[in-house]
mmCIF file with all atom_site columns, C-alpha atoms in Angstrom:
data_model
loop_
_atom_site.group_PDB
_atom_site.id
_atom_site.type_symbol
_atom_site.label_atom_id
_atom_site.label_alt_id
_atom_site.label_comp_id
_atom_site.label_asym_id
_atom_site.label_entity_id
_atom_site.label_seq_id
_atom_site.pdbx_PDB_ins_code
_atom_site.Cartn_x
_atom_site.Cartn_y
_atom_site.Cartn_z
_atom_site.occupancy
_atom_site.B_iso_or_equiv
_atom_site.pdbx_formal_charge
_atom_site.auth_seq_id
_atom_site.auth_comp_id
_atom_site.auth_asym_id
_atom_site.auth_atom_id
_atom_site.pdbx_PDB_model_num
ATOM 1   C CA . UNK A 1 1   ? 12.848  -10.940 6.831   1.00 58.00 ? 1   UNK A CA 1
ATOM 2   C CA . UNK A 1 2   ? 13.844  -7.272  4.676   1.00 59.00 ? 2   UNK A CA 1
ATOM 3   C CA . UNK A 1 3   ? 11.139  -5.753  2.390   1.00 50.00 ? 3   UNK A CA 1
ATOM 4   C CA . UNK A 1 4   ? 13.148  -5.979  -0.786  1.00 48.00 ? 4   UNK A CA 1
ATOM 5   C CA . UNK A 1 5   ? 14.006  -9.549  -0.244  1.00 55.00 ? 5   UNK A CA 1
ATOM 6   C CA . UNK A 1 6   ? 10.277  -10.584 1.051   1.00 45.00 ? 6   UNK A CA 1
ATOM 7   C CA . UNK A 1 7   ? 9.568   -8.776  -2.647  1.00 45.00 ? 7   UNK A CA 1
ATOM 8   C CA . UNK A 1 8   ? 11.909  -10.599 -4.674  1.00 47.00 ? 8   UNK A CA 1
ATOM 9   C CA . UNK A 1 9   ? 11.337  -14.129 -2.911  1.00 47.00 ? 9   UNK A CA 1
ATOM 10  C CA . UNK A 1 10  ? 7.493   -13.692 -3.814  1.00 43.00 ? 10  UNK A CA 1
ATOM 11  C CA . UNK A 1 11  ? 8.508   -12.358 -7.579  1.00 46.00 ? 11  UNK A CA 1
ATOM 12  C CA . UNK A 1 12  ? 10.222  -15.540 -7.993  1.00 45.00 ? 12  UNK A CA 1
ATOM 13  C CA . UNK A 1 13  ? 7.677   -17.492 -6.531  1.00 49.00 ? 13  UNK A CA 1
ATOM 14  C CA . UNK A 1 14  ? 4.407   -16.633 -7.927  1.00 46.00 ? 14  UNK A CA 1
ATOM 15  C CA . UNK A 1 15  ? 5.364   -13.957 -10.225 1.00 50.00 ? 15  UNK A CA 1
ATOM 16  C CA . UNK A 1 16  ? 1.552   -13.858 -11.845 1.00 50.00 ? 16  UNK A CA 1
ATOM 17  C CA . UNK A 1 17  ? 0.299   -12.604 -8.264  1.00 45.00 ? 17  UNK A CA 1
ATOM 18  C CA . UNK A 1 18  ? 3.168   -9.935  -8.109  1.00 46.00 ? 18  UNK A CA 1
ATOM 19  C CA . UNK A 1 19  ? 3.421   -9.019  -12.149 1.00 47.00 ? 19  UNK A CA 1
ATOM 20  C CA . UNK A 1 20  ? 6.047   -7.006  -11.061 1.00 49.00 ? 20  UNK A CA 1
ATOM 21  C CA . UNK A 1 21  ? 10.028  -6.829  -11.002 1.00 47.00 ? 21  UNK A CA 1
ATOM 22  C CA . UNK A 1 22  ? 10.444  -5.274  -8.254  1.00 52.00 ? 22  UNK A CA 1
ATOM 23  C CA . UNK A 1 23  ? 8.230   -2.816  -5.690  1.00 52.00 ? 23  UNK A CA 1
ATOM 24  C CA . UNK A 1 24  ? 7.725   0.347   -5.951  1.00 55.00 ? 24  UNK A CA 1
ATOM 25  C CA . UNK A 1 25  ? 10.419  2.636   -4.584  1.00 54.00 ? 25  UNK A CA 1
ATOM 26  C CA . UNK A 1 26  ? 10.424  4.991   -1.191  1.00 55.00 ? 26  UNK A CA 1
ATOM 27  C CA . UNK A 1 27  ? 10.932  8.705   -3.498  1.00 50.00 ? 27  UNK A CA 1
ATOM 28  C CA . UNK A 1 28  ? 7.407   7.644   -5.285  1.00 51.00 ? 28  UNK A CA 1
ATOM 29  C CA . UNK A 1 29  ? 6.100   6.383   -1.742  1.00 50.00 ? 29  UNK A CA 1
ATOM 30  C CA . UNK A 1 30  ? 4.891   10.079  -0.972  1.00 49.00 ? 30  UNK A CA 1
ATOM 31  C CA . UNK A 1 31  ? 3.684   11.614  -4.450  1.00 53.00 ? 31  UNK A CA 1
ATOM 32  C CA . UNK A 1 32  ? 1.259   8.030   -4.621  1.00 56.00 ? 32  UNK A CA 1
ATOM 33  C CA . UNK A 1 33  ? 0.302   8.602   -0.337  1.00 50.00 ? 33  UNK A CA 1
ATOM 34  C CA . UNK A 1 34  ? -0.913  12.475  -0.683  1.00 55.00 ? 34  UNK A CA 1
ATOM 35  C CA . UNK A 1 35  ? -4.145  12.835  0.538   1.00 55.00 ? 35  UNK A CA 1
ATOM 36  C CA . UNK A 1 36  ? -6.729  14.884  2.593   1.00 58.00 ? 36  UNK A CA 1
ATOM 37  C CA . UNK A 1 37  ? -7.595  14.932  5.732   1.00 56.00 ? 37  UNK A CA 1
ATOM 38  C CA . UNK A 1 38  ? -7.441  12.424  8.559   1.00 67.00 ? 38  UNK A CA 1
ATOM 39  C CA . UNK A 1 39  ? -10.448 11.546  8.856   1.00 80.00 ? 39  UNK A CA 1
ATOM 40  C CA . UNK A 1 40  ? -10.405 9.813   5.117   1.00 90.00 ? 40  UNK A CA 1
ATOM 41  C CA . UNK A 1 41  ? -11.186 6.042   4.203   1.00 94.00 ? 41  UNK A CA 1
ATOM 42  C CA . UNK A 1 42  ? -8.977  5.345   2.270   1.00 93.00 ? 42  UNK A CA 1
ATOM 43  C CA . UNK A 1 43  ? -8.056  2.089   0.112   1.00 94.00 ? 43  UNK A CA 1
ATOM 44  C CA . UNK A 1 44  ? -5.016  0.943   -1.491  1.00 94.00 ? 44  UNK A CA 1
ATOM 45  C CA . UNK A 1 45  ? -4.718  -2.086  -3.654  1.00 95.00 ? 45  UNK A CA 1
ATOM 46  C CA . UNK A 1 46  ? -1.474  -3.812  -4.392  1.00 93.00 ? 46  UNK A CA 1
ATOM 47  C CA . UNK A 1 47  ? -0.182  -3.501  -0.804  1.00 93.00 ? 47  UNK A CA 1
ATOM 48  C CA . UNK A 1 48  ? 2.977   -5.016  -2.244  1.00 91.00 ? 48  UNK A CA 1
ATOM 49  C CA . UNK A 1 49  ? 5.168   -5.078  0.945   1.00 91.00 ? 49  UNK A CA 1
ATOM 50  C CA . UNK A 1 50  ? 4.359   -1.298  2.191   1.00 93.00 ? 50  UNK A CA 1
ATOM 51  C CA . UNK A 1 51  ? 6.213   1.071   1.059   1.00 88.00 ? 51  UNK A CA 1
ATOM 52  C CA . UNK A 1 52  ? 2.536   2.955   0.196   1.00 88.00 ? 52  UNK A CA 1
ATOM 53  C CA . UNK A 1 53  ? 1.321   2.597   2.780   1.00 92.00 ? 53  UNK A CA 1
ATOM 54  C CA . UNK A 1 54  ? 3.741   3.906   4.830   1.00 89.00 ? 54  UNK A CA 1
ATOM 55  C CA . UNK A 1 55  ? 3.301   7.196   3.387   1.00 86.00 ? 55  UNK A CA 1
ATOM 56  C CA . UNK A 1 56  ? -0.288  7.297   3.438   1.00 88.00 ? 56  UNK A CA 1
ATOM 57  C CA . UNK A 1 57  ? -0.305  6.540   7.150   1.00 90.00 ? 57  UNK A CA 1
ATOM 58  C CA . UNK A 1 58  ? 2.888   9.430   7.755   1.00 87.00 ? 58  UNK A CA 1
ATOM 59  C CA . UNK A 1 59  ? -0.039  11.770  6.391   1.00 85.00 ? 59  UNK A CA 1
ATOM 60  C CA . UNK A 1 60  ? -1.539  11.202  9.459   1.00 87.00 ? 60  UNK A CA 1
ATOM 61  C CA . UNK A 1 61  ? -4.736  8.599   8.774   1.00 90.00 ? 61  UNK A CA 1
ATOM 62  C CA . UNK A 1 62  ? -4.941  6.841   11.453  1.00 93.00 ? 62  UNK A CA 1
ATOM 63  C CA . UNK A 1 63  ? -4.513  2.707   10.770  1.00 95.00 ? 63  UNK A CA 1
ATOM 64  C CA . UNK A 1 64  ? -8.485  1.485   11.101  1.00 94.00 ? 64  UNK A CA 1
ATOM 65  C CA . UNK A 1 65  ? -9.426  4.370   8.278   1.00 93.00 ? 65  UNK A CA 1
ATOM 66  C CA . UNK A 1 66  ? -7.276  2.647   5.827   1.00 94.00 ? 66  UNK A CA 1
ATOM 67  C CA . UNK A 1 67  ? -7.718  -1.264  4.134   1.00 95.00 ? 67  UNK A CA 1
ATOM 68  C CA . UNK A 1 68  ? -5.252  -2.593  1.981   1.00 96.00 ? 68  UNK A CA 1
ATOM 69  C CA . UNK A 1 69  ? -6.096  -4.742  -0.388  1.00 95.00 ? 69  UNK A CA 1
ATOM 70  C CA . UNK A 1 70  ? -3.332  -7.538  -1.578  1.00 94.00 ? 70  UNK A CA 1
ATOM 71  C CA . UNK A 1 71  ? -3.442  -11.150 -3.351  1.00 91.00 ? 71  UNK A CA 1
ATOM 72  C CA . UNK A 1 72  ? 0.145   -12.570 -2.434  1.00 93.00 ? 72  UNK A CA 1
ATOM 73  C CA . UNK A 1 73  ? -0.829  -14.122 1.403   1.00 94.00 ? 73  UNK A CA 1
ATOM 74  C CA . UNK A 1 74  ? 3.233   -13.916 2.862   1.00 94.00 ? 74  UNK A CA 1
ATOM 75  C CA . UNK A 1 75  ? 2.444   -10.421 2.120   1.00 94.00 ? 75  UNK A CA 1
ATOM 76  C CA . UNK A 1 76  ? -0.431  -9.747  3.853   1.00 96.00 ? 76  UNK A CA 1
ATOM 77  C CA . UNK A 1 77  ? 1.227   -11.310 6.884   1.00 97.00 ? 77  UNK A CA 1
ATOM 78  C CA . UNK A 1 78  ? 4.052   -8.960  6.250   1.00 96.00 ? 78  UNK A CA 1
ATOM 79  C CA . UNK A 1 79  ? 1.495   -5.982  5.943   1.00 97.00 ? 79  UNK A CA 1
ATOM 80  C CA . UNK A 1 80  ? -0.313  -7.404  9.414   1.00 98.00 ? 80  UNK A CA 1
ATOM 81  C CA . UNK A 1 81  ? 2.559   -7.857  10.940  1.00 97.00 ? 81  UNK A CA 1
ATOM 82  C CA . UNK A 1 82  ? 3.748   -4.153  9.870   1.00 96.00 ? 82  UNK A CA 1
ATOM 83  C CA . UNK A 1 83  ? 0.851   -2.009  10.437  1.00 97.00 ? 83  UNK A CA 1
ATOM 84  C CA . UNK A 1 84  ? -1.438  -2.960  13.385  1.00 97.00 ? 84  UNK A CA 1
ATOM 85  C CA . UNK A 1 85  ? -5.024  -1.586  13.449  1.00 96.00 ? 85  UNK A CA 1
ATOM 86  C CA . UNK A 1 86  ? -4.573  -1.235  9.141   1.00 97.00 ? 86  UNK A CA 1
ATOM 87  C CA . UNK A 1 87  ? -7.393  -3.560  7.686   1.00 96.00 ? 87  UNK A CA 1
ATOM 88  C CA . UNK A 1 88  ? -5.558  -5.972  5.180   1.00 97.00 ? 88  UNK A CA 1
ATOM 89  C CA . UNK A 1 89  ? -7.417  -8.172  2.702   1.00 96.00 ? 89  UNK A CA 1
ATOM 90  C CA . UNK A 1 90  ? -6.237  -10.678 1.039   1.00 96.00 ? 90  UNK A CA 1
ATOM 91  C CA . UNK A 1 91  ? -8.085  -10.477 -1.908  1.00 93.00 ? 91  UNK A CA 1
ATOM 92  C CA . UNK A 1 92  ? -7.522  -9.710  -6.099  1.00 91.00 ? 92  UNK A CA 1
ATOM 93  C CA . UNK A 1 93  ? -8.329  -5.236  -6.070  1.00 91.00 ? 93  UNK A CA 1
ATOM 94  C CA . UNK A 1 94  ? -11.334 -6.781  -8.423  1.00 91.00 ? 94  UNK A CA 1
ATOM 95  C CA . UNK A 1 95  ? -13.708 -8.793  -5.448  1.00 90.00 ? 95  UNK A CA 1
ATOM 96  C CA . UNK A 1 96  ? -12.944 -4.953  -3.399  1.00 88.00 ? 96  UNK A CA 1
ATOM 97  C CA . UNK A 1 97  ? -16.543 -3.713  -0.805  1.00 80.00 ? 97  UNK A CA 1
ATOM 98  C CA . UNK A 1 98  ? -17.360 -1.803  0.938   1.00 73.00 ? 98  UNK A CA 1
ATOM 99  C CA . UNK A 1 99  ? -17.608 -4.382  4.417   1.00 74.00 ? 99  UNK A CA 1
ATOM 100 C CA . UNK A 1 100 ? -18.802 -1.094  6.913   1.00 74.00 ? 100 UNK A CA 1
ATOM 101 C CA . UNK A 1 101 ? -20.855 0.427   4.264   1.00 80.00 ? 101 UNK A CA 1
ATOM 102 C CA . UNK A 1 102 ? -18.933 4.118   4.638   1.00 88.00 ? 102 UNK A CA 1
ATOM 103 C CA . UNK A 1 103 ? -17.821 4.552   1.149   1.00 94.00 ? 103 UNK A CA 1
ATOM 104 C CA . UNK A 1 104 ? -13.780 5.673   0.339   1.00 95.00 ? 104 UNK A CA 1
ATOM 105 C CA . UNK A 1 105 ? -12.498 9.049   -0.598  1.00 94.00 ? 105 UNK A CA 1
ATOM 106 C CA . UNK A 1 106 ? -9.632  8.004   -1.998  1.00 93.00 ? 106 UNK A CA 1
ATOM 107 C CA . UNK A 1 107 ? -8.561  4.533   -3.687  1.00 95.00 ? 107 UNK A CA 1
ATOM 108 C CA . UNK A 1 108 ? -4.666  4.108   -3.783  1.00 93.00 ? 108 UNK A CA 1
ATOM 109 C CA . UNK A 1 109 ? -3.160  1.669   -6.789  1.00 93.00 ? 109 UNK A CA 1
ATOM 110 C CA . UNK A 1 110 ? 0.265   0.117   -6.331  1.00 88.00 ? 110 UNK A CA 1
ATOM 111 C CA . UNK A 1 111 ? -1.218  -2.622  -9.185  1.00 90.00 ? 111 UNK A CA 1
ATOM 112 C CA . UNK A 1 112 ? 0.382   -2.744  -12.051 1.00 87.00 ? 112 UNK A CA 1
ATOM 113 C CA . UNK A 1 113 ? -2.130  -1.606  -14.124 1.00 90.00 ? 113 UNK A CA 1
ATOM 114 C CA . UNK A 1 114 ? -0.597  -0.965  -18.054 1.00 87.00 ? 114 UNK A CA 1
ATOM 115 C CA . UNK A 1 115 ? -0.115  -4.330  -19.622 1.00 89.00 ? 115 UNK A CA 1
ATOM 116 C CA . UNK A 1 116 ? -3.693  -5.588  -18.092 1.00 92.00 ? 116 UNK A CA 1
ATOM 117 C CA . UNK A 1 117 ? -6.455  -6.406  -20.936 1.00 96.00 ? 117 UNK A CA 1
ATOM 118 C CA . UNK A 1 118 ? -9.318  -3.989  -20.361 1.00 97.00 ? 118 UNK A CA 1
ATOM 119 C CA . UNK A 1 119 ? -11.401 -6.117  -18.948 1.00 97.00 ? 119 UNK A CA 1
ATOM 120 C CA . UNK A 1 120 ? -9.751  -6.953  -16.308 1.00 95.00 ? 120 UNK A CA 1
ATOM 121 C CA . UNK A 1 121 ? -8.394  -3.463  -16.106 1.00 96.00 ? 121 UNK A CA 1
ATOM 122 C CA . UNK A 1 122 ? -11.801 -2.258  -16.305 1.00 97.00 ? 122 UNK A CA 1
ATOM 123 C CA . UNK A 1 123 ? -12.869 -5.277  -13.509 1.00 96.00 ? 123 UNK A CA 1
ATOM 124 C CA . UNK A 1 124 ? -10.317 -3.117  -11.124 1.00 96.00 ? 124 UNK A CA 1
ATOM 125 C CA . UNK A 1 125 ? -11.565 -0.077  -11.605 1.00 97.00 ? 125 UNK A CA 1
ATOM 126 C CA . UNK A 1 126 ? -15.283 -0.552  -11.778 1.00 96.00 ? 126 UNK A CA 1
ATOM 127 C CA . UNK A 1 127 ? -15.261 -2.059  -8.411  1.00 96.00 ? 127 UNK A CA 1
ATOM 128 C CA . UNK A 1 128 ? -13.055 0.993   -6.741  1.00 96.00 ? 128 UNK A CA 1
ATOM 129 C CA . UNK A 1 129 ? -15.384 3.242   -8.400  1.00 96.00 ? 129 UNK A CA 1
ATOM 130 C CA . UNK A 1 130 ? -18.280 1.136   -7.037  1.00 95.00 ? 130 UNK A CA 1
ATOM 131 C CA . UNK A 1 131 ? -16.759 1.659   -3.314  1.00 95.00 ? 131 UNK A CA 1
ATOM 132 C CA . UNK A 1 132 ? -16.041 5.240   -3.971  1.00 95.00 ? 132 UNK A CA 1
ATOM 133 C CA . UNK A 1 133 ? -17.128 8.304   -3.117  1.00 94.00 ? 133 UNK A CA 1
ATOM 134 C CA . UNK A 1 134 ? -18.458 9.963   -6.139  1.00 94.00 ? 134 UNK A CA 1
ATOM 135 C CA . UNK A 1 135 ? -15.992 12.051  -7.815  1.00 93.00 ? 135 UNK A CA 1
ATOM 136 C CA . UNK A 1 136 ? -13.408 10.928  -5.592  1.00 94.00 ? 136 UNK A CA 1
ATOM 137 C CA . UNK A 1 137 ? -9.403  9.824   -7.352  1.00 94.00 ? 137 UNK A CA 1
ATOM 138 C CA . UNK A 1 138 ? -8.672  6.870   -7.869  1.00 95.00 ? 138 UNK A CA 1
ATOM 139 C CA . UNK A 1 139 ? -4.617  6.820   -8.208  1.00 94.00 ? 139 UNK A CA 1
ATOM 140 C CA . UNK A 1 140 ? -2.104  4.595   -9.579  1.00 93.00 ? 140 UNK A CA 1
ATOM 141 C CA . UNK A 1 141 ? 1.525   3.764   -9.961  1.00 87.00 ? 141 UNK A CA 1
ATOM 142 C CA . UNK A 1 142 ? 2.448   3.319   -14.011 1.00 88.00 ? 142 UNK A CA 1
ATOM 143 C CA . UNK A 1 143 ? 6.176   2.847   -15.069 1.00 84.00 ? 143 UNK A CA 1
ATOM 144 C CA . UNK A 1 144 ? 4.984   3.041   -18.843 1.00 84.00 ? 144 UNK A CA 1
ATOM 145 C CA . UNK A 1 145 ? 5.495   6.429   -21.188 1.00 85.00 ? 145 UNK A CA 1
ATOM 146 C CA . UNK A 1 146 ? 1.362   5.826   -21.596 1.00 89.00 ? 146 UNK A CA 1
ATOM 147 C CA . UNK A 1 147 ? -1.571  6.336   -18.784 1.00 95.00 ? 147 UNK A CA 1
ATOM 148 C CA . UNK A 1 148 ? -2.048  2.922   -17.579 1.00 95.00 ? 148 UNK A CA 1
ATOM 149 C CA . UNK A 1 149 ? -5.440  2.947   -17.890 1.00 97.00 ? 149 UNK A CA 1
ATOM 150 C CA . UNK A 1 150 ? -6.673  2.159   -21.926 1.00 97.00 ? 150 UNK A CA 1
ATOM 151 C CA . UNK A 1 151 ? -8.452  4.932   -23.367 1.00 97.00 ? 151 UNK A CA 1
ATOM 152 C CA . UNK A 1 152 ? -11.345 2.468   -23.596 1.00 97.00 ? 152 UNK A CA 1
ATOM 153 C CA . UNK A 1 153 ? -11.687 1.898   -20.728 1.00 98.00 ? 153 UNK A CA 1
ATOM 154 C CA . UNK A 1 154 ? -11.278 5.647   -19.481 1.00 98.00 ? 154 UNK A CA 1
ATOM 155 C CA . UNK A 1 155 ? -13.940 6.746   -21.838 1.00 98.00 ? 155 UNK A CA 1
ATOM 156 C CA . UNK A 1 156 ? -16.428 3.592   -20.592 1.00 97.00 ? 156 UNK A CA 1
ATOM 157 C CA . UNK A 1 157 ? -15.732 5.060   -16.788 1.00 98.00 ? 157 UNK A CA 1
ATOM 158 C CA . UNK A 1 158 ? -16.172 8.511   -17.860 1.00 97.00 ? 158 UNK A CA 1
ATOM 159 C CA . UNK A 1 159 ? -12.451 9.223   -16.553 1.00 98.00 ? 159 UNK A CA 1
ATOM 160 C CA . UNK A 1 160 ? -10.186 12.044  -16.373 1.00 96.00 ? 160 UNK A CA 1
ATOM 161 C CA . UNK A 1 161 ? -7.112  12.370  -15.511 1.00 96.00 ? 161 UNK A CA 1
ATOM 162 C CA . UNK A 1 162 ? -3.820  14.399  -14.394 1.00 93.00 ? 162 UNK A CA 1
ATOM 163 C CA . UNK A 1 163 ? -0.612  13.155  -13.750 1.00 91.00 ? 163 UNK A CA 1
ATOM 164 C CA . UNK A 1 164 ? 2.275   14.312  -12.015 1.00 85.00 ? 164 UNK A CA 1
ATOM 165 C CA . UNK A 1 165 ? 6.170   14.525  -13.376 1.00 85.00 ? 165 UNK A CA 1
ATOM 166 C CA . UNK A 1 166 ? 7.899   11.244  -13.539 1.00 81.00 ? 166 UNK A CA 1
ATOM 167 C CA . UNK A 1 167 ? 9.905   10.431  -10.638 1.00 74.00 ? 167 UNK A CA 1
ATOM 168 C CA . UNK A 1 168 ? 13.419  9.852   -12.573 1.00 78.00 ? 168 UNK A CA 1
ATOM 169 C CA . UNK A 1 169 ? 14.277  9.041   -8.725  1.00 75.00 ? 169 UNK A CA 1
ATOM 170 C CA . UNK A 1 170 ? 12.332  5.526   -9.105  1.00 72.00 ? 170 UNK A CA 1
ATOM 171 C CA . UNK A 1 171 ? 14.159  2.281   -10.612 1.00 71.00 ? 171 UNK A CA 1
ATOM 172 C CA . UNK A 1 172 ? 12.229  2.530   -13.020 1.00 77.00 ? 172 UNK A CA 1
ATOM 173 C CA . UNK A 1 173 ? 11.479  5.683   -13.436 1.00 81.00 ? 173 UNK A CA 1
ATOM 174 C CA . UNK A 1 174 ? 7.760   5.669   -12.147 1.00 83.00 ? 174 UNK A CA 1
ATOM 175 C CA . UNK A 1 175 ? 4.326   9.016   -12.910 1.00 87.00 ? 175 UNK A CA 1
ATOM 176 C CA . UNK A 1 176 ? 1.532   9.061   -10.578 1.00 90.00 ? 176 UNK A CA 1
ATOM 177 C CA . UNK A 1 177 ? -1.775  9.845   -11.903 1.00 94.00 ? 177 UNK A CA 1
ATOM 178 C CA . UNK A 1 178 ? -4.685  10.521  -10.646 1.00 94.00 ? 178 UNK A CA 1
ATOM 179 C CA . UNK A 1 179 ? -8.110  9.833   -12.937 1.00 97.00 ? 179 UNK A CA 1
ATOM 180 C CA . UNK A 1 180 ? -11.587 11.020  -11.497 1.00 96.00 ? 180 UNK A CA 1
ATOM 181 C CA . UNK A 1 181 ? -14.757 10.341  -13.060 1.00 94.00 ? 181 UNK A CA 1
ATOM 182 C CA . UNK A 1 182 ? -16.174 13.462  -15.354 1.00 84.00 ? 182 UNK A CA 1
#
């Protein structure tokens, strides 16, 4: 089954788990997957079928330095089959944890957080910040015209952000936001 077929079938079966009509496009993945040295420890939340995962690993990150958090069990099976050595956790983003005690240098999110209520946004971002190094980036893709985290959530966590140019070749057009604590 192709990545797109898997994505669409899971969207139809479990729309509350997927929350996005289409997966992140391949043209959007490289800006999201930009990272630092291969020794980094990275978490990806909402990994879906692995478009961004491919970009992260293509940058030279060893698979054992990448943790994927995905709510959908079928996506988790797909990720385990396609990315040997990567740790795949079948749990929601707000339940992410540093199981080996080493903090993450970066968290990359494909979770469609923009339409979520502030409480759920805060739960997801708070969980990520709790397992990251101080000042580490929280990278979020969005399709909307506004920052994907509400002003209340940004203020609560003391987050500032920078954003990419709009990626028109993605369907729908996307932007990548990088959030850091002040």
